[in-house]
Structures are given as C-alpha cells and as structure tokens.
Amino acid sequence: MHLVLASASPARLSTLRSAGIEPTVIVSGVDESQLDNLPPAALAEALAELKCGAVAARDDLPADSLVLGCDSVLELDGEAHGKPVDAAEAAARWRSMRGRSGVLRTGHCLSDPSTGRVVSATASTTVHFADVSDAEIAAYVATGEPLHVAGAFTVDGLGGAFVTRIEGDHHNVVGVSLPLIRDLVADLGHEWTTLWQDVSRA
C-alpha cells in the first residue's frame, strides 16, 4: 500500500516519515471557509473529510493508494481556532491562551479509492500553556512560526518551550495521530506495517 497525504503540512510529512512512511503529497486546495458554525471536533473532522475527498477523487493517484486528509483546530472556550490571519491575531491568541489549557482537535479521514470506502475520526489532546510574558509573545510572533500552524503554536518547534504539559497523543499535537491512523488503516482492512518503506529489518 502507498499513502497519499492530502496536506501541505511539513510537520505531518516529517511525522509520517519518522514512522517509516514516505507519502506522496497532493495538496487538496479546497476552500476551508465553506465549513462554518460547527463544534471544534466536528469542524476538524469535516475539514479532513473535505480534503481527503478532493484528493481521492483524482484519477492520477499512485496504484494501491490510501488517501489521508487531516485538519487541526485548537478548542479554547468552546471555540475553534485555526491559523491566525496575521501577527496581531497571533499575539492576541497567545495572550488569551497563556497560563491556560486548550484541546487540540485533529480530524483524520482515510479513503481507499480502490473500494470507495472512507473512514474518519478525530483525535483530541489537551495542551497546557506556560504563563508567557508579553515580551516572549512578541518575540515568538516575530519569528513567524505561529502564523503557519493551527492554534498559533507548535510543540516540536520554537513554541515547544511554551507548552508545559500535554495529555494524550503527542503526535496529534504535531498534526497527525499515528495510533489513530493505524486504527483507520485496520478499519479499511489493511495492515499498518504494509505502509512502511525502507525500514531496516536487521
């Protein structure tokens, strides 16, 4: 089997590669704004399904492909927060998050185009944020990193020092839950290990 990743996220690609998988990246290009007024977990899953469906419908996929769509949002005070639109929003977001906790929701949708079967689920991880200072927020936002990620933070980059604790799957905070994908692969009747590539058997 071969995995097709319907996402431009370098963090997701890196996580999959570290797990022995070398996916083909095909960005869906869907308009995410068409989905609104959904609870955070439902929104993340619906966006993942939208991205997955757009790529799975293509006729130029590699043979024996499984298509994976993912989307993450941070739930804070019951609201879904994706990527900040600008530096001012990123800074405001951090001022509201500091010293508190939120729930990172990542929707996962996996499609087997050869059978037409599709499965989806959402992984949730609680993230506790440090009580960072205004100066730290300004410095972090100035790096540009918070502008490119859901929730305006990373756990595997510069923002890692501002995350004091997580409850749940660490990989989910990076953007893709490996245990959940394994379950979805099994739901479609395949073995997770068949997706491994160039893994030493020594």
Short mmCIF file of C-alpha atoms in Angstrom, two decimals:
data_model
loop_
_atom_site.label_atom_id
_atom_site.label_comp_id
_atom_site.label_asym_id
_atom_site.label_seq_id
_atom_site.Cartn_x
_atom_site.Cartn_y
_atom_site.Cartn_z
CA MET A 1 0.00 0.00 0.00
CA HIS A 2 1.05 3.59 -0.59
CA LEU A 3 -0.10 6.60 1.42
CA VAL A 4 -1.12 9.84 -0.23
CA LEU A 5 -1.10 12.82 2.14
CA ALA A 6 -3.69 15.46 1.24
CA SER A 7 -1.88 18.17 3.21
CA ALA A 8 0.92 20.67 2.70
CA SER A 9 1.96 20.46 6.37
CA PRO A 10 5.70 19.83 6.69
CA ALA A 11 5.15 18.69 10.29
CA ARG A 12 2.71 15.97 9.22
CA LEU A 13 5.07 14.84 6.47
CA SER A 14 8.00 14.70 8.88
CA THR A 15 5.99 12.73 11.45
CA LEU A 16 4.94 10.15 8.86
CA ARG A 17 8.48 9.84 7.55
CA SER A 18 9.80 9.25 11.06
CA ALA A 19 7.24 6.43 11.33
CA GLY A 20 8.66 4.67 8.26
CA ILE A 21 6.18 6.04 5.73
CA GLU A 22 7.10 8.06 2.65
CA PRO A 23 3.82 9.51 1.40
CA THR A 24 3.10 11.22 -1.87
CA VAL A 25 1.94 14.76 -1.07
CA ILE A 26 -1.02 16.07 -3.07
CA VAL A 27 -2.48 19.28 -1.67
CA SER A 28 -6.25 19.37 -1.89
CA GLY A 29 -6.63 23.09 -2.50
CA VAL A 30 -10.15 23.08 -1.04
CA ASP A 31 -11.81 26.23 0.28
CA GLU A 32 -11.88 25.68 4.04
CA SER A 33 -14.14 28.68 4.60
CA GLN A 34 -17.10 26.76 3.18
CA LEU A 35 -17.44 24.98 6.52
CA ASP A 36 -18.55 27.06 9.47
CA ASN A 37 -20.75 27.00 12.56
CA LEU A 38 -19.62 23.52 13.61
CA PRO A 39 -18.31 22.47 17.03
CA PRO A 40 -14.47 22.29 17.04
CA ALA A 41 -14.17 18.48 16.89
CA ALA A 42 -16.81 18.22 14.16
CA LEU A 43 -15.18 21.05 12.20
CA ALA A 44 -11.75 19.37 12.28
CA GLU A 45 -13.22 16.09 11.07
CA ALA A 46 -15.37 17.72 8.38
CA LEU A 47 -12.37 19.63 7.01
CA ALA A 48 -10.31 16.43 6.96
CA GLU A 49 -13.10 14.69 5.03
CA LEU A 50 -13.29 17.58 2.57
CA LYS A 51 -9.55 17.47 1.87
CA CYS A 52 -9.44 13.69 1.64
CA GLY A 53 -12.42 13.54 -0.70
CA ALA A 54 -10.98 16.13 -3.07
CA VAL A 55 -7.73 14.20 -3.50
CA ALA A 56 -9.29 10.71 -3.51
CA ALA A 57 -11.44 11.76 -6.48
CA ARG A 58 -8.39 12.37 -8.67
CA ASP A 59 -7.57 9.91 -11.42
CA ASP A 60 -3.78 10.27 -11.19
CA LEU A 61 -3.19 8.62 -7.83
CA PRO A 62 -0.44 6.02 -7.41
CA ALA A 63 -1.61 2.41 -7.53
CA ASP A 64 -2.83 0.83 -4.27
CA SER A 65 -3.16 4.22 -2.59
CA LEU A 66 -4.78 5.18 0.67
CA VAL A 67 -5.55 8.90 0.87
CA LEU A 68 -5.19 10.70 4.19
CA GLY A 69 -6.74 14.08 4.90
CA CYS A 70 -6.11 15.91 8.19
CA ASP A 71 -7.06 19.20 9.74
CA SER A 72 -6.36 20.64 13.19
CA VAL A 73 -8.02 23.30 15.30
CA LEU A 74 -7.44 24.42 18.86
CA GLU A 75 -10.52 24.45 21.03
CA LEU A 76 -10.43 27.23 23.60
CA ASP A 77 -13.54 28.36 25.49
CA GLY A 78 -15.63 26.19 23.19
CA GLU A 79 -14.46 27.95 20.03
CA ALA A 80 -12.31 26.57 17.21
CA HIS A 81 -9.08 28.40 16.37
CA GLY A 82 -7.12 27.60 13.23
CA LYS A 83 -4.17 29.50 11.82
CA PRO A 84 -4.08 33.20 12.81
CA VAL A 85 -4.71 35.55 9.91
CA ASP A 86 -1.92 37.94 10.96
CA ALA A 87 0.61 38.76 13.69
CA ALA A 88 -1.88 40.81 15.68
CA GLU A 89 -4.29 37.88 15.89
CA ALA A 90 -1.46 35.52 16.84
CA ALA A 91 -0.39 37.80 19.68
CA ALA A 92 -3.96 38.21 20.91
CA ARG A 93 -4.44 34.45 20.78
CA TRP A 94 -1.37 33.87 22.93
CA ARG A 95 -2.48 36.46 25.46
CA SER A 96 -5.73 34.52 25.83
CA MET A 97 -4.00 31.11 25.98
CA ARG A 98 -1.14 31.78 28.38
CA GLY A 99 -1.37 30.05 31.72
CA ARG A 100 -4.36 28.05 30.49
CA SER A 101 -5.12 24.85 28.62
CA GLY A 102 -6.87 24.08 25.35
CA VAL A 103 -7.75 20.97 23.40
CA LEU A 104 -6.06 20.32 20.07
CA ARG A 105 -8.56 18.56 17.79
CA THR A 106 -7.23 16.86 14.67
CA GLY A 107 -9.65 15.35 12.21
CA HIS A 108 -8.39 12.37 10.22
CA CYS A 109 -10.07 10.94 7.13
CA LEU A 110 -8.72 7.91 5.27
CA SER A 111 -10.03 6.78 1.89
CA ASP A 112 -9.36 3.64 -0.15
CA PRO A 113 -10.15 4.74 -3.72
CA SER A 114 -9.99 1.14 -4.98
CA THR A 115 -13.02 0.18 -2.88
CA GLY A 116 -14.63 3.57 -2.28
CA ARG A 117 -14.56 3.01 1.47
CA VAL A 118 -13.92 6.01 3.72
CA VAL A 119 -13.38 6.17 7.48
CA SER A 120 -12.82 9.19 9.71
CA ALA A 121 -12.28 10.12 13.34
CA THR A 122 -10.97 12.96 15.49
CA ALA A 123 -8.10 12.77 17.95
CA SER A 124 -8.10 15.15 20.94
CA THR A 125 -5.13 16.15 23.08
CA THR A 126 -5.18 18.60 25.98
CA VAL A 127 -2.37 21.15 25.84
CA HIS A 128 -1.26 23.21 28.85
CA PHE A 129 0.41 26.52 28.06
CA ALA A 130 3.05 28.36 30.07
CA ASP A 131 2.26 31.76 31.53
CA VAL A 132 4.46 33.51 28.97
CA SER A 133 5.28 37.22 29.17
CA ASP A 134 4.27 39.90 26.70
CA ALA A 135 7.92 40.09 25.59
CA GLU A 136 8.02 36.34 24.92
CA ILE A 137 4.79 36.55 22.94
CA ALA A 138 6.14 39.42 20.85
CA ALA A 139 9.40 37.60 20.18
CA TYR A 140 7.62 34.37 19.26
CA VAL A 141 5.15 36.05 16.93
CA ALA A 142 8.04 37.92 15.28
CA THR A 143 9.56 34.60 14.20
CA GLY A 144 6.50 33.95 12.04
CA GLU A 145 6.08 30.39 13.30
CA PRO A 146 2.68 30.93 14.98
CA LEU A 147 1.19 32.24 11.73
CA HIS A 148 1.55 28.91 9.96
CA VAL A 149 0.01 26.49 12.45
CA ALA A 150 -3.38 25.79 13.98
CA GLY A 151 -3.71 27.31 17.43
CA ALA A 152 -0.70 29.60 16.81
CA PHE A 153 1.77 27.23 18.46
CA THR A 154 3.97 24.23 17.82
CA VAL A 155 5.17 21.59 20.24
CA ASP A 156 8.03 20.45 18.01
CA GLY A 157 9.46 23.87 17.19
CA LEU A 158 10.14 27.22 18.85
CA GLY A 159 6.80 27.03 20.66
CA GLY A 160 7.76 23.83 22.46
CA ALA A 161 9.18 25.77 25.40
CA PHE A 162 5.80 27.40 25.92
CA VAL A 163 3.92 24.09 26.28
CA THR A 164 4.27 22.80 29.84
CA ARG A 165 2.33 19.55 29.51
CA ILE A 166 0.11 17.55 27.20
CA GLU A 167 -2.50 14.91 27.96
CA GLY A 168 -2.94 12.45 25.11
CA ASP A 169 -1.12 11.66 21.89
CA HIS A 170 1.93 13.87 21.36
CA HIS A 171 1.90 13.24 17.61
CA ASN A 172 -1.63 14.61 17.43
CA VAL A 173 -0.37 18.00 18.59
CA VAL A 174 2.16 17.94 15.76
CA GLY A 175 -0.73 17.38 13.39
CA VAL A 176 -1.28 13.67 12.82
CA SER A 177 -2.10 10.89 15.29
CA LEU A 178 -0.17 7.76 14.31
CA PRO A 179 -2.18 5.41 16.57
CA LEU A 180 -5.44 6.73 15.16
CA ILE A 181 -4.26 6.33 11.56
CA ARG A 182 -3.22 2.77 12.36
CA ASP A 183 -6.77 2.11 13.57
CA LEU A 184 -8.27 3.66 10.44
CA VAL A 185 -5.98 1.63 8.19
CA ALA A 186 -7.17 -1.51 10.01
CA ASP A 187 -10.80 -0.40 9.61
CA LEU A 188 -10.24 -0.41 5.85
CA GLY A 189 -8.88 -3.94 6.02
CA HIS A 190 -5.17 -3.22 5.66
CA GLU A 191 -2.09 -3.65 7.83
CA TRP A 192 -0.30 -0.55 9.10
CA THR A 193 3.08 -2.19 8.50
CA THR A 194 2.38 -2.52 4.75
CA LEU A 195 2.79 1.26 4.57
CA TRP A 196 6.35 1.11 5.87
CA GLN A 197 9.06 1.86 3.34
CA ASP A 198 12.82 1.38 3.58
CA VAL A 199 12.61 0.13 7.16
CA SER A 200 15.59 -1.91 8.28
CA ARG A 201 14.71 -5.49 9.21
CA ALA A 202 18.06 -6.10 10.92
#
